[in-house]
Tab-separated table of C-alpha atoms in Angstrom:
chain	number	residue	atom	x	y	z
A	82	UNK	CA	142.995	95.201	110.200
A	83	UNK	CA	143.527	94.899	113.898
A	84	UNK	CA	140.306	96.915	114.005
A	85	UNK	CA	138.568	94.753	111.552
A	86	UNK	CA	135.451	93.822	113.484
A	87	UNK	CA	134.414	97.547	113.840
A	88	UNK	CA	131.548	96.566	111.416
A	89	UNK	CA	128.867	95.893	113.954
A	90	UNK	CA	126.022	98.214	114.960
A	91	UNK	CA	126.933	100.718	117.310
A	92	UNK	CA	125.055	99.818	120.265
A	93	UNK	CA	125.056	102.582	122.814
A	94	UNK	CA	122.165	104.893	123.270
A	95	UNK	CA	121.731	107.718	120.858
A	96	UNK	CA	123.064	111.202	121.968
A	97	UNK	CA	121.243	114.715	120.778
A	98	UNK	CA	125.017	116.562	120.226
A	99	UNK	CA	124.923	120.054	120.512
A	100	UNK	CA	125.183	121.484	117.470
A	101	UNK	CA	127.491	124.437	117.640
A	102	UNK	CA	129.845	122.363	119.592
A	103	UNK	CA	129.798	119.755	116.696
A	104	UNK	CA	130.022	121.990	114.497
A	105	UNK	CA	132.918	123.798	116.058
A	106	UNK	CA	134.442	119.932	116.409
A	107	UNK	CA	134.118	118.962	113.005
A	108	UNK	CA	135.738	122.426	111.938
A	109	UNK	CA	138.771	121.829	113.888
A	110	UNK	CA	138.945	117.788	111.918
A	111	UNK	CA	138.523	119.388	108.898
A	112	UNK	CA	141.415	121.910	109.507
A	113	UNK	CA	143.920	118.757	110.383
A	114	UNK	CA	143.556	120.110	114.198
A	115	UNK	CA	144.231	117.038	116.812
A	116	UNK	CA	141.195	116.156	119.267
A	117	UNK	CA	142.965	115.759	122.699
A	118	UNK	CA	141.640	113.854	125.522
A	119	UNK	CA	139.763	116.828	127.250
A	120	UNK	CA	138.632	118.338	124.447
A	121	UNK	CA	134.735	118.382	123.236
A	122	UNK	CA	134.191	115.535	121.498
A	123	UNK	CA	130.575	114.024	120.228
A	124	UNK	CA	129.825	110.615	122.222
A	125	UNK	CA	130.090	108.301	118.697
A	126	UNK	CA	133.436	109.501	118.340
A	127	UNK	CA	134.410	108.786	121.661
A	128	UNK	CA	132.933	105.397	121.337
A	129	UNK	CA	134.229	104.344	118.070
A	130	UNK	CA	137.848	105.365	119.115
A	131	UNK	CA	137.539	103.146	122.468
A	132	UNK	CA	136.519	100.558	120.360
A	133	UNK	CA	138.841	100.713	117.682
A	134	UNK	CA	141.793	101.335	119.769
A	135	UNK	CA	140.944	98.715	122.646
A	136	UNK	CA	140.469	96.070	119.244
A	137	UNK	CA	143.641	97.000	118.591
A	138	UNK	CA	145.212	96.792	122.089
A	139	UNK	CA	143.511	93.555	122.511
A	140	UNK	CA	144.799	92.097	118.817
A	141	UNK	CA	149.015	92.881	119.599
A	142	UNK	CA	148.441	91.590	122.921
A	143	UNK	CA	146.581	88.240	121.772
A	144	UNK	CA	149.028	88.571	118.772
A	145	UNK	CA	151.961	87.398	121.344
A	146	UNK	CA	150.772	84.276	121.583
A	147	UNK	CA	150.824	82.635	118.420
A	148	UNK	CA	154.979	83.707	117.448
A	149	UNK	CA	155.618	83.133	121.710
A	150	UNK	CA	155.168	79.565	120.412
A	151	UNK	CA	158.163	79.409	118.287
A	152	UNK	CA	160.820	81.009	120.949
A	153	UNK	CA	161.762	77.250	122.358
A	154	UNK	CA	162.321	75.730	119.448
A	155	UNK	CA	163.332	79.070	117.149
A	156	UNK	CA	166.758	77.562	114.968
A	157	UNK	CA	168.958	79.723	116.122
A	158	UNK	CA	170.352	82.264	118.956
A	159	UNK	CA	169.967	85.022	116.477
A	160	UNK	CA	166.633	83.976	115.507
A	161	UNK	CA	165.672	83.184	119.001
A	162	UNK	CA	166.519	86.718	120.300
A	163	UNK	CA	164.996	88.698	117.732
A	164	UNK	CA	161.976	86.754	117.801
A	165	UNK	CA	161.769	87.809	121.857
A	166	UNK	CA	162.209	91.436	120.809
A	167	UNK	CA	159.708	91.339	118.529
A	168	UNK	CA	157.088	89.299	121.142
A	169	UNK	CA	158.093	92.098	123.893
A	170	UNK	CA	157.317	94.597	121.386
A	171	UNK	CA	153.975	93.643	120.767
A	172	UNK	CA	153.006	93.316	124.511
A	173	UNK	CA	154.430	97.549	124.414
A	174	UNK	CA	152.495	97.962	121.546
A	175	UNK	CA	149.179	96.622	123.566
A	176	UNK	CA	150.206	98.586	126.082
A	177	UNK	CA	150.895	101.916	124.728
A	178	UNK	CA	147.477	101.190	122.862
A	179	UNK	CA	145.567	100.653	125.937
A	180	UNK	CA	146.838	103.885	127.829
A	181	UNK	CA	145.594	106.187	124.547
A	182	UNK	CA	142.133	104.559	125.090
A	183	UNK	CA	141.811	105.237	129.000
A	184	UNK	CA	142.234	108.647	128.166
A	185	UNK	CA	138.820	108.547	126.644
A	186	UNK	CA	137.322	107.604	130.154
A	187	UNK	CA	137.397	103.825	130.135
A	188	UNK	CA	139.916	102.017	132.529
A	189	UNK	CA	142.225	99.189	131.889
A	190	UNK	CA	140.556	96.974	134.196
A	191	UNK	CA	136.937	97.456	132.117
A	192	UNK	CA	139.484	97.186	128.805
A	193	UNK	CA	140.625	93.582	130.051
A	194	UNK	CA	137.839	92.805	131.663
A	195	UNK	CA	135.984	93.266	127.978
A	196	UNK	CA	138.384	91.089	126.058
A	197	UNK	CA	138.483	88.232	128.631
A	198	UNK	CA	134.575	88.165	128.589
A	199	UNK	CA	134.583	87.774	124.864
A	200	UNK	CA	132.874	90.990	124.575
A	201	UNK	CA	135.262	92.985	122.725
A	202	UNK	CA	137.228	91.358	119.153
A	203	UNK	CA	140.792	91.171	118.145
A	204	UNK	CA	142.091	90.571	114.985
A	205	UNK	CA	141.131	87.147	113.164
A	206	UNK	CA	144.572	86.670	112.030
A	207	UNK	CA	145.549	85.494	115.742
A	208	UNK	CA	142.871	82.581	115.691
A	209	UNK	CA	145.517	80.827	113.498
A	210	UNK	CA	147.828	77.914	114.174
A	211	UNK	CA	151.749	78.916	113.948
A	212	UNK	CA	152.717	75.144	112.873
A	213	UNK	CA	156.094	75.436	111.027
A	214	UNK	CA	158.723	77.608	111.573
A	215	UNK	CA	158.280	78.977	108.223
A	216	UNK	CA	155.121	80.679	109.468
A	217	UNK	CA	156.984	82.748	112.043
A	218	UNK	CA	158.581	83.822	108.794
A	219	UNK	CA	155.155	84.913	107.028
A	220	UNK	CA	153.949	85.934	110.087
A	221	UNK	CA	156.570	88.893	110.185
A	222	UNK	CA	156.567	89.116	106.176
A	223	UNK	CA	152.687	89.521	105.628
A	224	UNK	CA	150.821	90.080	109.543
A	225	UNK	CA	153.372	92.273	110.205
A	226	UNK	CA	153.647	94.060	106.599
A	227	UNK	CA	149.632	94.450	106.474
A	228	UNK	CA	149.751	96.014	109.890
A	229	UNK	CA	152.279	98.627	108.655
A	230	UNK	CA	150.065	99.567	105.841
A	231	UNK	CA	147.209	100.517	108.382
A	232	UNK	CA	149.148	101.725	110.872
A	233	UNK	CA	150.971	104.480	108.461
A	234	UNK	CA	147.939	106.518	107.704
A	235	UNK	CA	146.879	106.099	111.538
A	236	UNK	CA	150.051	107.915	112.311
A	237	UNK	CA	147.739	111.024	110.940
A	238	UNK	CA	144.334	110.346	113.195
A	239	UNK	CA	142.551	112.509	114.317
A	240	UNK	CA	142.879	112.013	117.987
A	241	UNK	CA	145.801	112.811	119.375
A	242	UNK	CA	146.852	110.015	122.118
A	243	UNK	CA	146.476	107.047	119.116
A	244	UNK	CA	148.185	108.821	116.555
A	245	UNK	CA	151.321	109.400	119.331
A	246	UNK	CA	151.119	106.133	119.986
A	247	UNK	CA	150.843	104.635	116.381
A	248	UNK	CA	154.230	106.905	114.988
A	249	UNK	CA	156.041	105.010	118.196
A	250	UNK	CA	154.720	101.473	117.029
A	251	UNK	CA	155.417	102.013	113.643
A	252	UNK	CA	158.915	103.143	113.966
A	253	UNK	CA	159.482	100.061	115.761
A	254	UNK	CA	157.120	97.615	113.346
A	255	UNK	CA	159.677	97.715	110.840
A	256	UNK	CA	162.269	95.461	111.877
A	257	UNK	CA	159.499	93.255	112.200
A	258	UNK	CA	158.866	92.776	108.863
A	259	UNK	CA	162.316	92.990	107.337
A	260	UNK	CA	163.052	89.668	110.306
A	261	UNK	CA	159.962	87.853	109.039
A	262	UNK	CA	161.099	88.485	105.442
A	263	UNK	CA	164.712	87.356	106.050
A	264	UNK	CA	163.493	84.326	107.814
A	265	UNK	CA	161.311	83.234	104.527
A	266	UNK	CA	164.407	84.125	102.392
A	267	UNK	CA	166.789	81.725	104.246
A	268	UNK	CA	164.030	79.022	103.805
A	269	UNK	CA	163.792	79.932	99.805
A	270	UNK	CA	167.238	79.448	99.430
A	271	UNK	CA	167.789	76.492	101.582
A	272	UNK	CA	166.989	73.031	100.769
A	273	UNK	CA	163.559	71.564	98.404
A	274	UNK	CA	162.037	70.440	102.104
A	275	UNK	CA	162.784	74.268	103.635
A	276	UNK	CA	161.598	75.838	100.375
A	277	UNK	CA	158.241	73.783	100.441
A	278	UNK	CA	158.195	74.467	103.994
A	279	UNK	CA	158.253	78.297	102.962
A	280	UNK	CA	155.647	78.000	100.461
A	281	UNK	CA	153.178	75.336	102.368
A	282	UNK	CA	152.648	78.453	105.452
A	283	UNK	CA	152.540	81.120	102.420
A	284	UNK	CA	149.484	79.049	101.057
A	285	UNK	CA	148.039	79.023	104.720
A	286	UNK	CA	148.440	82.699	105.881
A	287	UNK	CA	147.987	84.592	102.487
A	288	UNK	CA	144.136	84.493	102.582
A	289	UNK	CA	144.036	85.404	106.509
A	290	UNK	CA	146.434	88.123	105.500
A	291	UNK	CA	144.091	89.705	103.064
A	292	UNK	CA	141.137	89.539	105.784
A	293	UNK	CA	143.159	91.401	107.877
A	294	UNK	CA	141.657	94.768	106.132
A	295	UNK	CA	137.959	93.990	107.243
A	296	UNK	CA	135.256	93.657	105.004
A	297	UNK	CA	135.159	94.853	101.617
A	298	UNK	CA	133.927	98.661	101.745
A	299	UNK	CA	130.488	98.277	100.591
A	300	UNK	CA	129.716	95.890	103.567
A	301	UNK	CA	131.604	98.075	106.424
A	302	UNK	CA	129.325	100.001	108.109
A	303	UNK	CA	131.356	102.365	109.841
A	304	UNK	CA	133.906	103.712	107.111
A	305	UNK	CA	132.306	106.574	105.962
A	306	UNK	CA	131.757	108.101	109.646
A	307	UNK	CA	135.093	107.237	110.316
A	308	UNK	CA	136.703	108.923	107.326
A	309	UNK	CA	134.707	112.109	107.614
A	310	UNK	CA	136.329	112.159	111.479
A	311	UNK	CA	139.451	111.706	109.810
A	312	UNK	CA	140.155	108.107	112.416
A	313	UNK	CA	140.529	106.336	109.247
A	314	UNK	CA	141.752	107.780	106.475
A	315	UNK	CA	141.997	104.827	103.868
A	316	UNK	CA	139.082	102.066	103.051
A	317	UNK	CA	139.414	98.528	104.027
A	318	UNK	CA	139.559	98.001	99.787
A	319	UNK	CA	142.260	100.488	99.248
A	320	UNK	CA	144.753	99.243	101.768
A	321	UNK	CA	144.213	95.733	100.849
A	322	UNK	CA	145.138	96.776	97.442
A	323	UNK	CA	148.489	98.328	98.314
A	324	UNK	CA	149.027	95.273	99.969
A	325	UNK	CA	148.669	93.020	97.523
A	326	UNK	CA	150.577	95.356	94.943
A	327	UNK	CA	153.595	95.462	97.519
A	328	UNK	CA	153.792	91.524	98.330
A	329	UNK	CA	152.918	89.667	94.960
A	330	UNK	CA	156.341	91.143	94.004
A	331	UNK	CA	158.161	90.007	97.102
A	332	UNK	CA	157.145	86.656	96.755
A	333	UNK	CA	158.368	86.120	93.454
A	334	UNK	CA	161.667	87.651	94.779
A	335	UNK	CA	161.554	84.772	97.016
A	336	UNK	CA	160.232	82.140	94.280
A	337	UNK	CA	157.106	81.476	95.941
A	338	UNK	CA	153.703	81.147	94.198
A	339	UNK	CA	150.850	83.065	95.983
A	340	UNK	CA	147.842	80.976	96.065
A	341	UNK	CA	145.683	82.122	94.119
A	342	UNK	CA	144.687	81.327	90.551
A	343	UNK	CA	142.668	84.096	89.743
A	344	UNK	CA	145.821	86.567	90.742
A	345	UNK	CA	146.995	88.416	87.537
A	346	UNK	CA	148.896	91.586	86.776
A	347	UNK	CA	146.328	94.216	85.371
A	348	UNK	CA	149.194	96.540	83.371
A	349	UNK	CA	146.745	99.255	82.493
A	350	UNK	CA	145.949	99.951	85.906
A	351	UNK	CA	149.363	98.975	87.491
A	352	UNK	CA	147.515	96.988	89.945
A	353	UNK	CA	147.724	93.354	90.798
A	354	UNK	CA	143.991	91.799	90.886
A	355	UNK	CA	143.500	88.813	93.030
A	356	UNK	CA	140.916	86.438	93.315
A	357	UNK	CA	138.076	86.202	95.614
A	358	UNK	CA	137.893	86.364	99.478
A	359	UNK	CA	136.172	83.450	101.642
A	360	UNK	CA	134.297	85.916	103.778
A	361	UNK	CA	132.028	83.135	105.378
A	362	UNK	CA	135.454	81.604	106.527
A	363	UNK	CA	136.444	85.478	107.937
A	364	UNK	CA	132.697	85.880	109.355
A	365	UNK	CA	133.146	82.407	111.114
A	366	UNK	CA	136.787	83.232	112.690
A	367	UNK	CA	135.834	86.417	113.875
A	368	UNK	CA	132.300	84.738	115.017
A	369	UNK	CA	134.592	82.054	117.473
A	370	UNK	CA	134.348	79.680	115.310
A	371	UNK	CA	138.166	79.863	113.851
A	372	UNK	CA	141.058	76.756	114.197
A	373	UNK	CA	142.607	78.786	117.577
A	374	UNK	CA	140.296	81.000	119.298
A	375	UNK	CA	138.917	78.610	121.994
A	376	UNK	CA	142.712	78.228	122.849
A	377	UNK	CA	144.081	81.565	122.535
A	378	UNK	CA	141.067	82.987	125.051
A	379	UNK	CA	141.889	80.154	127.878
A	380	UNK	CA	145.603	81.396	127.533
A	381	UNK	CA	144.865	85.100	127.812
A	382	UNK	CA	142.131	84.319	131.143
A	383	UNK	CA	144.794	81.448	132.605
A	384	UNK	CA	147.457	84.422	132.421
A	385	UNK	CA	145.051	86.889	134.155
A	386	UNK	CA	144.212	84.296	136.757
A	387	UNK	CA	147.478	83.417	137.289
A	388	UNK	CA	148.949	86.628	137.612
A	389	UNK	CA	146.341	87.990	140.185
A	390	UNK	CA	148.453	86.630	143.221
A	391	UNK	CA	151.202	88.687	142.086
A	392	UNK	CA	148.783	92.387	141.642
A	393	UNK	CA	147.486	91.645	144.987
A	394	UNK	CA	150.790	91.133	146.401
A	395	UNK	CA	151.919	94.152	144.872
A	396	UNK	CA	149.289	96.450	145.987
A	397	UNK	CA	148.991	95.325	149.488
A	398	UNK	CA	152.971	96.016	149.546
A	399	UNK	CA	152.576	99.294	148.342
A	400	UNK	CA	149.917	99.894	151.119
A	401	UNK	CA	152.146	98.617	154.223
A	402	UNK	CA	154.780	101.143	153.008
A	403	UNK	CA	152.509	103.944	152.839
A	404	UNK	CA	151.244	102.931	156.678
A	405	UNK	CA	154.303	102.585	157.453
A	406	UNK	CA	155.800	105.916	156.032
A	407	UNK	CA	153.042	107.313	157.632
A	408	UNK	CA	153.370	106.240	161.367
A	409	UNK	CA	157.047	106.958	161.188
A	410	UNK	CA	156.246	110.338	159.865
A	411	UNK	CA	153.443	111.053	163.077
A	412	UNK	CA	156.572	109.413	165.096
A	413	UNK	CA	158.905	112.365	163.972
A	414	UNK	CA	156.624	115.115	164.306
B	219	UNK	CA	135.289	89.407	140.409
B	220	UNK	CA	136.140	93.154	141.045
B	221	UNK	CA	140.072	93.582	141.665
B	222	UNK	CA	141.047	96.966	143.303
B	223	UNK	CA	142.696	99.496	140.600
B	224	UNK	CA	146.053	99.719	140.353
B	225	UNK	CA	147.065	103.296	140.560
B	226	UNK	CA	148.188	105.100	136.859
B	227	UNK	CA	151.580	106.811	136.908
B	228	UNK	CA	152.957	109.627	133.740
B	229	UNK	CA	156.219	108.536	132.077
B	230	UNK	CA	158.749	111.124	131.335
B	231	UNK	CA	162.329	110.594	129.782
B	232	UNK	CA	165.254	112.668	129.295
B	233	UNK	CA	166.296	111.068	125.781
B	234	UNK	CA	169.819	112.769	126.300
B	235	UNK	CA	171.734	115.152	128.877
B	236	UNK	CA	170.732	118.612	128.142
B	237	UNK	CA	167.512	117.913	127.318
B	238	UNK	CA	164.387	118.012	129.625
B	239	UNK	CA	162.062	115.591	130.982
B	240	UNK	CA	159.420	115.153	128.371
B	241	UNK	CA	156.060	113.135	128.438
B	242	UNK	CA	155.747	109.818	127.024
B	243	UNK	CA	152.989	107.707	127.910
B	244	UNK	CA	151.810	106.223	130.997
B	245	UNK	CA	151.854	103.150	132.634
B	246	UNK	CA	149.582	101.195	135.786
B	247	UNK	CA	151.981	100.192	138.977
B	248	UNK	CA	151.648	99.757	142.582
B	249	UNK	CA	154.211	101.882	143.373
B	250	UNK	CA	156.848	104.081	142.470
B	251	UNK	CA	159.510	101.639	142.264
B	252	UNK	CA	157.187	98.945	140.011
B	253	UNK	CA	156.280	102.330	137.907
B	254	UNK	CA	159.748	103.173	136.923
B	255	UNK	CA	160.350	99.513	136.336
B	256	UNK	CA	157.181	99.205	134.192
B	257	UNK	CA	158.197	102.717	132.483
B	258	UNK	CA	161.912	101.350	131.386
B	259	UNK	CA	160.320	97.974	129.758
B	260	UNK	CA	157.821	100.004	128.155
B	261	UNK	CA	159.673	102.727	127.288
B	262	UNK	CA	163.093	102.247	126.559
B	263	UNK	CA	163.719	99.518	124.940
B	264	UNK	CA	165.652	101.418	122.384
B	265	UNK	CA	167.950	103.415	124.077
B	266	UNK	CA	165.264	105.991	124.602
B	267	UNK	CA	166.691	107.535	128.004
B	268	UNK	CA	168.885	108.161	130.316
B	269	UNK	CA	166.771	109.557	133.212
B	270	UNK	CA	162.956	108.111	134.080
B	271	UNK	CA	160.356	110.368	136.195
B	272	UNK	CA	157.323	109.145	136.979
B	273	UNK	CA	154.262	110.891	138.538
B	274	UNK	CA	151.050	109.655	139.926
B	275	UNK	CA	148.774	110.663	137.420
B	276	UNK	CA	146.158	111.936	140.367
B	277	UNK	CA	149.002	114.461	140.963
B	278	UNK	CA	148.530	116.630	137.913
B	279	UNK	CA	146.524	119.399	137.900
B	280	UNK	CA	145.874	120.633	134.449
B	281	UNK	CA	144.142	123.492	132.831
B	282	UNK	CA	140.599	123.137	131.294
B	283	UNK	CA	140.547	123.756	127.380
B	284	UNK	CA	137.356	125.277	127.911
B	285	UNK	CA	139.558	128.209	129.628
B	286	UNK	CA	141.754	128.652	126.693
B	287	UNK	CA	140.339	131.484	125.362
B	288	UNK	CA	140.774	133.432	128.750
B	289	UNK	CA	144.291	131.800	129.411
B	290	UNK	CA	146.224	132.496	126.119
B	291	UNK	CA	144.522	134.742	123.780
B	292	UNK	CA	145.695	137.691	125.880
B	293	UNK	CA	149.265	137.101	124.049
B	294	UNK	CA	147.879	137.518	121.402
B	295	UNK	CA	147.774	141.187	121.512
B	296	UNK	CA	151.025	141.904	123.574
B	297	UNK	CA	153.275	142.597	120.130
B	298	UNK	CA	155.194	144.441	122.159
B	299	UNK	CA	156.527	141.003	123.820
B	300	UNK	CA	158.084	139.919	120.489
B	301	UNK	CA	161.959	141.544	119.295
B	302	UNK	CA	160.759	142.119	116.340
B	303	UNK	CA	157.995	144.589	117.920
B	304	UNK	CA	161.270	147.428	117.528
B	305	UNK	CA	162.136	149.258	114.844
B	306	UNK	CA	166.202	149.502	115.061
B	307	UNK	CA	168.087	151.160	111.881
B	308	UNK	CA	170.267	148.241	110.199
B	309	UNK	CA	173.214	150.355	110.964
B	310	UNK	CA	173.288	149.290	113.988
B	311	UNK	CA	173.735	145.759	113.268
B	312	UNK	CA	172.620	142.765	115.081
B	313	UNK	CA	170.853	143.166	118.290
């Protein structure tokens, strides 16, 4: 998901826990208690949550970028204002995202600092092109839609700060979806050129959709830690599932074909099994290598850069006052 | 290149009148005034408030969990606190 490069070896240097605290920590996960930020909490915990949460601060942040392209040249005033809504409430999202990870001990500045580097990951689906209009439409439909379906169960995670701040995003995530979703249905029942315009960005963003989960389960080195800590509570495999089951329909509703031609509807199981995923392309996208991410990392750096006149500015302001304040306060006394 | 931090404020909203103040996130400003501007674009863009505070973060001074056994099991065994601690006859009626 927006977390989907969690599957690399956890670097950081081996703690000895103490046990009774552990095991009065993993007692209080198993009863559904919430871990809050000054609570015991074994060091790989603490680590996998900044990670997790900081890739997904990083990916709605970076995740501006591609849709920010459309709001020129969006069709219409209606279009045009929802679509900055929805870009302003990704940059909250980011935000609300990055304050639940500094209250594990890691500051904004390291945070930023990380992803500007190239140190830390975001989500592969950002490292491609928004060409058409039509893919600000799947965009909302299926990026947005797949990031529902993670974020619901994260509503329920075990630490408290990220689950606060996933029930917030994902009460406002859904009028993401339903404007993607609207914008794909005006295309479907517009003219031949709008409806092939519809179906040529479904063909390009299904696949990257489907990556979105991470790696298939039996290659994803961190699930099973993570589930028994209750921070994830669903595989990679079972949410992508769910997905597929919930947007195969959808896009028939539309009249679209999904491309794939392995997809069929498997009626004893109720499920609908789709073909299989180009995980050297997902490897090399999340490796660097994918159409945008030379071009989305020179935006997010030229935005820092360009933007540190104005924090200076701000902070020595904020310093004059307080002198200021100060000497007129000695002045009084 | 190491900027200086910018100082971390505590967002809290009164959703209506009548209600208190209650936590919602945080956000990183220069000052006061930036903070509450920061705090109603992050915060409210839904018609979440009607009334911002914010609070340097430094300014909080919280209790340690590792004291809650000596803060708040005491309750515990005060019944005596609770209404429903009394025996009153039903005759009586509601007290």
């Amino acid at each position: 998901m927006y977390t989907q490069a969690l599957n690399q070896a956890d670097t950081g240097p081996k703690v000895v826990e103490d046990a009774e605290k552990l095991a009065r920590f993993e007692a209080k996960i198993d009863a559904e208690e919430r871990i809050e930020p000054n609570d015991w909490m074994p060091e790989a915990y603490r680590r996998t949550l900044v990670r997790q949460i900081s890739q997904h601060a990083h990916s709605e942040i970076v995740g501006m970028l591609p849709e920010g392209n459309w709001i020129t040249r969006a069709p219409t005033l209606r279009r045009k204002a929802a679509l900055i809504a929805k870009v302003q409430d990704e940059g909250g999202h980011g935000l609300y995202l990055y304050s639940a990870a500094e209250t594990l001990g890691v500051s904004r500045e390291e945070l930023i600092d990380q992803l500007l580097s190239g140190r830390a990951k975001y989500s592969s689906i950002f490292n491609y092109p928004t060409l058409t209009w039509a893919d600000i439409g799947c965009i909302g439909w299926l990026v947005d839609g797949a990031a529902i379906m993670n974020q619901i169960p994260l509503c329920r995670t075990s630490y408290g700060p990220y689950a606060r701040a996933m029930i917030r995003i994902c009460k406002e995530e859904s009028f993401h979806q339903r404007q993607g979703y609207e914008i794909m249905l005006t295309l479907c029942r517009g003219s031949a050129d709008q409806k092939a315009m519809a179906q040529d960005a479904l063909n390009r963003w299904w696949w990257p959709a489907l990556m979105m989960f991470g790696p298939p389960d039996a290659q994803s080195v961190h699930t099973e830690q993570s589930m028994r800590w209750k921070i994830k509570r669903f595989t990679n495999d079972a949410l992508r599932q769910q997905f597929v089951d919930a947007t195969v329909p959808q896009a028939h509703f539309l009249g679209l074909t999904i491309p794939d031609p392995d997809l069929r509807y498997d009626g004893a199981s109720g499920h609908w099994r789709f073909g299989a995923i180009d995980w050297e392309e997902f490897r090399q996208v999340l490796a660097g290598n994918g159409p945008c991410n030379r071009e989305r990392m020179e935006a997010r750096r030229r935005a820092h850069e360009d933007g540190a006149w104005v924090r200076e500015a701000a902070l020595a302001h904020a310093a004059k006052r307080r002198a200021r304040a100060a000497i007129a306060k000695v002045a009084a006394e | 290149m190491t900027e200086p931090k910018m100082p971390l404020w505590e967002v809290f909203i009164r959703a209506r009148s009548g209600l208190a103040h209650r936590h919602v996130g945080s956000v990183h400003a220069a000052d006061a005034e930036m903070a509450l501007q920061a705090a109603r674009d992050t915060y409210t863009r839904r018609g979440e408030g009607l009334s911002i505070w914010v609070v340097p973060s430094a300014a909080i001074t919280a209790s340690d969990p590792a004291d809650k056994d000596s803060l708040f099991e005491p309750t515990a065994s005060k019944p005596y606190r609770h209404p429903t601690f009394y025996d009153i006859p039903p005759e009586v009626g509601h007290m």
